[in-house]
Coordinates of C-alpha atoms in Angstrom, one line a residue:
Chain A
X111 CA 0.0 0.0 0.0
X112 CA 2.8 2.5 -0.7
X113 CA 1.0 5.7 -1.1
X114 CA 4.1 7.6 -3.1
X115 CA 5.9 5.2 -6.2
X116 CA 8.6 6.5 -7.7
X117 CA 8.5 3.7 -10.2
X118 CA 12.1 4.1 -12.0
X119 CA 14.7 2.9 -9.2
X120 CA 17.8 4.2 -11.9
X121 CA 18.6 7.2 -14.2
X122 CA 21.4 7.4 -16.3
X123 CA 22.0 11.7 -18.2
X124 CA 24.6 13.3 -19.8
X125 CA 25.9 16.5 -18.6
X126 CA 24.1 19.4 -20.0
X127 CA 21.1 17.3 -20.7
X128 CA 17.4 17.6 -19.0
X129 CA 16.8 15.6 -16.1
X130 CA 13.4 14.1 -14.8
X131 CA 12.6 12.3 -12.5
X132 CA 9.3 10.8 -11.6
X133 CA 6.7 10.7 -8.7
X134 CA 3.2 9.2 -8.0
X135 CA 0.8 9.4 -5.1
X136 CA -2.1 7.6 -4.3
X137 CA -3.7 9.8 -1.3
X138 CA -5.5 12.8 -2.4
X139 CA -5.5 13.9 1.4
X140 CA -1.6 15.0 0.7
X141 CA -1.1 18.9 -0.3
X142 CA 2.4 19.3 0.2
X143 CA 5.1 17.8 -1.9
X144 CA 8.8 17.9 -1.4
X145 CA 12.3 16.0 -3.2
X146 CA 15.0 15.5 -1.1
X147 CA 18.6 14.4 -2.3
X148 CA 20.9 12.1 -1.2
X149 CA 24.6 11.1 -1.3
X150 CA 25.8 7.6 0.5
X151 CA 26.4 8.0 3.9
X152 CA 24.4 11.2 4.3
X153 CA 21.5 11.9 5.3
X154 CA 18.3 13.6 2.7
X155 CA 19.1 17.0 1.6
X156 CA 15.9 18.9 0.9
X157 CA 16.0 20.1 -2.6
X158 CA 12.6 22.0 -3.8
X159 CA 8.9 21.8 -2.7
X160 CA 5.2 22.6 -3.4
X161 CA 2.1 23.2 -2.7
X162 CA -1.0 21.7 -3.4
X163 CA -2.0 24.9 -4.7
X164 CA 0.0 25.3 -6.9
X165 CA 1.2 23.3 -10.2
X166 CA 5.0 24.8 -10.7
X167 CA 7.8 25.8 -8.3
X168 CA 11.0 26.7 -9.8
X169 CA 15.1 27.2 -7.9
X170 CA 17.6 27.6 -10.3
X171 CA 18.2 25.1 -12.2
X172 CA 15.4 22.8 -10.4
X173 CA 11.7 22.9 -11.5
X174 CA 9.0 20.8 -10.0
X175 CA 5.0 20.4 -11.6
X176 CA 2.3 18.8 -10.3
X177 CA -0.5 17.4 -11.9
X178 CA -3.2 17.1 -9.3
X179 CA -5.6 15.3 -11.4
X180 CA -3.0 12.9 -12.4
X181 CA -1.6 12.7 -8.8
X182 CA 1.7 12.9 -10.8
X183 CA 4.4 15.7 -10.4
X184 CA 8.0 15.5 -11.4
X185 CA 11.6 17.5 -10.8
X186 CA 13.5 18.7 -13.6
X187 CA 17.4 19.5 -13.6
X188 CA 18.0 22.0 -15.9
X189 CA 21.0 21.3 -16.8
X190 CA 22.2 18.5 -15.0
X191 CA 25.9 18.4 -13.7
X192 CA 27.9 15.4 -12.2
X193 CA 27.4 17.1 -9.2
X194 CA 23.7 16.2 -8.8
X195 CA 24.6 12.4 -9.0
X196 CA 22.6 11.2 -6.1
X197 CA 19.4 9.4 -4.9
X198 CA 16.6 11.5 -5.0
X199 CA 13.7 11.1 -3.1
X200 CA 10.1 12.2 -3.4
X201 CA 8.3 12.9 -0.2
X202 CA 4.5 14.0 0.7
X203 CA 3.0 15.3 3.8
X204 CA -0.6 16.4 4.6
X205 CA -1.3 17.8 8.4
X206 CA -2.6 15.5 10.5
X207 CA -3.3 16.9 13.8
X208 CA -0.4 19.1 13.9
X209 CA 2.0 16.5 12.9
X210 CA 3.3 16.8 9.3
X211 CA 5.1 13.1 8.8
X212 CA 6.6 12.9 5.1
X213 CA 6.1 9.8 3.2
X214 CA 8.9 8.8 0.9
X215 CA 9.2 6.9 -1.9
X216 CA 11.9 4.3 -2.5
X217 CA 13.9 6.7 -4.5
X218 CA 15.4 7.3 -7.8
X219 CA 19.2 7.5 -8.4
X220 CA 20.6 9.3 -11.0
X221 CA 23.6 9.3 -12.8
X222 CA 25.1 12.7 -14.8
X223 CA 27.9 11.6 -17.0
X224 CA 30.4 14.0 -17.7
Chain B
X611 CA 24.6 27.1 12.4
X612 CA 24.8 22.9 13.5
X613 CA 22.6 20.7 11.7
X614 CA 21.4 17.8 13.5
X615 CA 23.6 15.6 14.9
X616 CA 23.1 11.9 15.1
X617 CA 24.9 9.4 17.8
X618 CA 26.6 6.8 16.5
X619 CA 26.9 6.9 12.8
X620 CA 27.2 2.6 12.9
X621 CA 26.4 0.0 15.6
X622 CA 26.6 -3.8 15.7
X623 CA 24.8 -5.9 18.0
X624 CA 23.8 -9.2 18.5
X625 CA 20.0 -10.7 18.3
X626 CA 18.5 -9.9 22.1
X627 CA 21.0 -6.9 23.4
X628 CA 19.8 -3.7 23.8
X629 CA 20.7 0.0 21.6
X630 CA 20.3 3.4 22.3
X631 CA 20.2 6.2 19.5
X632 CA 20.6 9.7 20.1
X633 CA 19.8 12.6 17.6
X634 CA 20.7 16.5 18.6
X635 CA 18.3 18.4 16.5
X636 CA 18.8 21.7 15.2
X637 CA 19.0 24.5 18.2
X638 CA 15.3 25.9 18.4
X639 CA 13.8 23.4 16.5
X640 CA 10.7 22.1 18.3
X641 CA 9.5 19.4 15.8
X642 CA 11.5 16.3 16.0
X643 CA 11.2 13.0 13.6
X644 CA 12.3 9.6 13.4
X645 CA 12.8 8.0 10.5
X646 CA 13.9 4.0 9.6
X647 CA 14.6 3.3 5.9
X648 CA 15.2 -0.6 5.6
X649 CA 17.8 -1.8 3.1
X650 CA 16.1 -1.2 -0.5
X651 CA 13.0 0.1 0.8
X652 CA 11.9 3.8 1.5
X653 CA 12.5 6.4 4.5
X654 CA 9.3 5.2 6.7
X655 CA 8.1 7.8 9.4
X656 CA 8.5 6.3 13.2
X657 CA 7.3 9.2 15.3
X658 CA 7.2 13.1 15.8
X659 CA 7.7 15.2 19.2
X660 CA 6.9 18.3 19.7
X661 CA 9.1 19.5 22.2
X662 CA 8.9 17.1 25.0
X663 CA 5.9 15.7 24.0
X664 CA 5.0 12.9 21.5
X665 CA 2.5 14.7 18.8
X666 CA 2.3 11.0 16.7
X667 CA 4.2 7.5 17.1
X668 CA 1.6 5.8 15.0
X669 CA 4.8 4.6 13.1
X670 CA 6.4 2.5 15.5
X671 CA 6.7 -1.1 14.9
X672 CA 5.9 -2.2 18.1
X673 CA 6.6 -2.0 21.9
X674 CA 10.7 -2.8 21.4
X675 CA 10.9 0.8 20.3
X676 CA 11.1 3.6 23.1
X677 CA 11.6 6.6 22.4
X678 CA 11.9 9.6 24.6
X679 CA 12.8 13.4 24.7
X680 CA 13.2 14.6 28.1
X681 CA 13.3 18.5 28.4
X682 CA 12.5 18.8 24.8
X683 CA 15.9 19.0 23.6
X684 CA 17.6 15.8 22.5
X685 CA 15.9 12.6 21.4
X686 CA 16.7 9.1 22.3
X687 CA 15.6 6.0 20.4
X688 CA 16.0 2.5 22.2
X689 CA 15.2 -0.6 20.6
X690 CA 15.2 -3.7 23.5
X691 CA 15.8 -6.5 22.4
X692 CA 16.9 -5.8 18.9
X693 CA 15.6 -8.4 16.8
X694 CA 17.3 -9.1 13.3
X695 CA 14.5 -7.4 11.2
X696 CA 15.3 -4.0 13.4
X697 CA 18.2 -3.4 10.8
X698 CA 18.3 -0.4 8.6
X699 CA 19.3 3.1 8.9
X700 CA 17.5 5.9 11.2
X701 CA 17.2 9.1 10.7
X702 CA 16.4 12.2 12.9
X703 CA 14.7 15.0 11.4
X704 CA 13.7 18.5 12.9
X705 CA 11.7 21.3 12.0
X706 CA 11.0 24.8 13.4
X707 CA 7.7 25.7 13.1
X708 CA 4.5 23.6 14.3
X709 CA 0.8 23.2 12.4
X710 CA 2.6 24.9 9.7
X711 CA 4.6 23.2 6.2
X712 CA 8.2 23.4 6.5
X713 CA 10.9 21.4 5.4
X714 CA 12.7 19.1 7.9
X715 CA 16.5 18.7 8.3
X716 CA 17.7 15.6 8.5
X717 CA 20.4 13.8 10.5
X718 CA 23.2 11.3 8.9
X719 CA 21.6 8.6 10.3
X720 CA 22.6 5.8 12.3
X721 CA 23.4 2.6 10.5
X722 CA 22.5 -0.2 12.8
X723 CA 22.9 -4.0 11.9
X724 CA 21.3 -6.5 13.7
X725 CA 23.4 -9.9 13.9

């Protein structure tokens, strides 16, 4: 019953190119998104988020849409750099009772090649 | 600024003994989270102080796991007696504000391994 499916476990760019990755939910109660990034031995960096109001939140080179009606939304690295070789994790929250716990998915890792 | 600090990065222990985790959170950060992400799986939510108290621990596994946060400062997480499914890595996470979406800074983590 995992409520947020990242459903490609591997993603392999070249530098300069467009990255995307992927991101899923099943539970329409969530309104607030996030992608964290990871490097072995290191604990999530958070990267970008959004709201549930919204459909597009944008940092530099990092975009993230979501599709409400498709509970889809996705991060694009524009452009990617070795650098932002990592696992990347997609992450949803709604407030329940004061407590906002994030729900991961499993994770994508990606791969820039110089 | 510190970020939050997680005590010890690796621990090894046999079936049946008992281990205690600490995490430091960020100075001023109320909300604190613990998070276990089993080998392969994802990051799954254990529970979430708020201050000294605990606001939800609806993501404990089951009555091994005691966790505490006396003075609302630090956090403890004890697992007795670790069993060999209790493996993964745990992560602390804290947050300033409460009721209110923020993002959460997490901890290295603490890898343990249950033998």
């Amino acid at each position: 019953d995992q409520q947020v499916k990242q459903n490609s476990p591997s993603l392999s760019v070249q530098e300069g190119r467009i990255s995307i990755l992927n991101c899923d939910y099943t539970n329409s109660m969530f309104d607030y998104f996030l992608w964290y990034k990871k490097y072995p031995a290191e604990g999530p960096t958070f990267l970008i988020s959004i709201s549930s109001i919204k459909d597009k939140n944008e940092d530099g080179r990092f975009t993230v849409f979501l599709n409400k009606s498709a509970k889809h939304l996705s991060l694009h690295i524009v452009p990617s750099q070795p650098g932002d070789s990592a696992v990347y994790f997609c992450a949803a929250s709604y407030d329940q009772g004061g407590s906002e716990k994030l729900v991961f998915g499993k994770g994508t890792k990606l791969t820039v090649n110089p | 600024e510190a970020g939050v600090t997680q005590f010890p990065s690796h621990s090894v222990i046999e079936k049946g003994q008992t281990v205690t985790l600490r995490c430091d959170p960020i100075s001023g950060h109320d909300n604190l989270y613990w998070y276990r992400r089993v080998m392969g799986k994802e990051i799954k939510f254990l529970l979430h102080f708020v201050k000294e108290s605990k606001q939800d621990e609806s993501g404990m596994p089951n009555n091994r796991f005691l966790a505490e946060r006396t003075g609302g400062t630090y956090s403890t997480l004890k697992v007795q007696p670790a069993e060999l499914e209790d493996s993964g890595v745990y992560f602390c996470a804290s947050s300033r504000l409460w009721g209110a979406y923020n993002e959460q800074f997490f901890g290295p983590g603490t890898r343990l391994t249950v033998l």
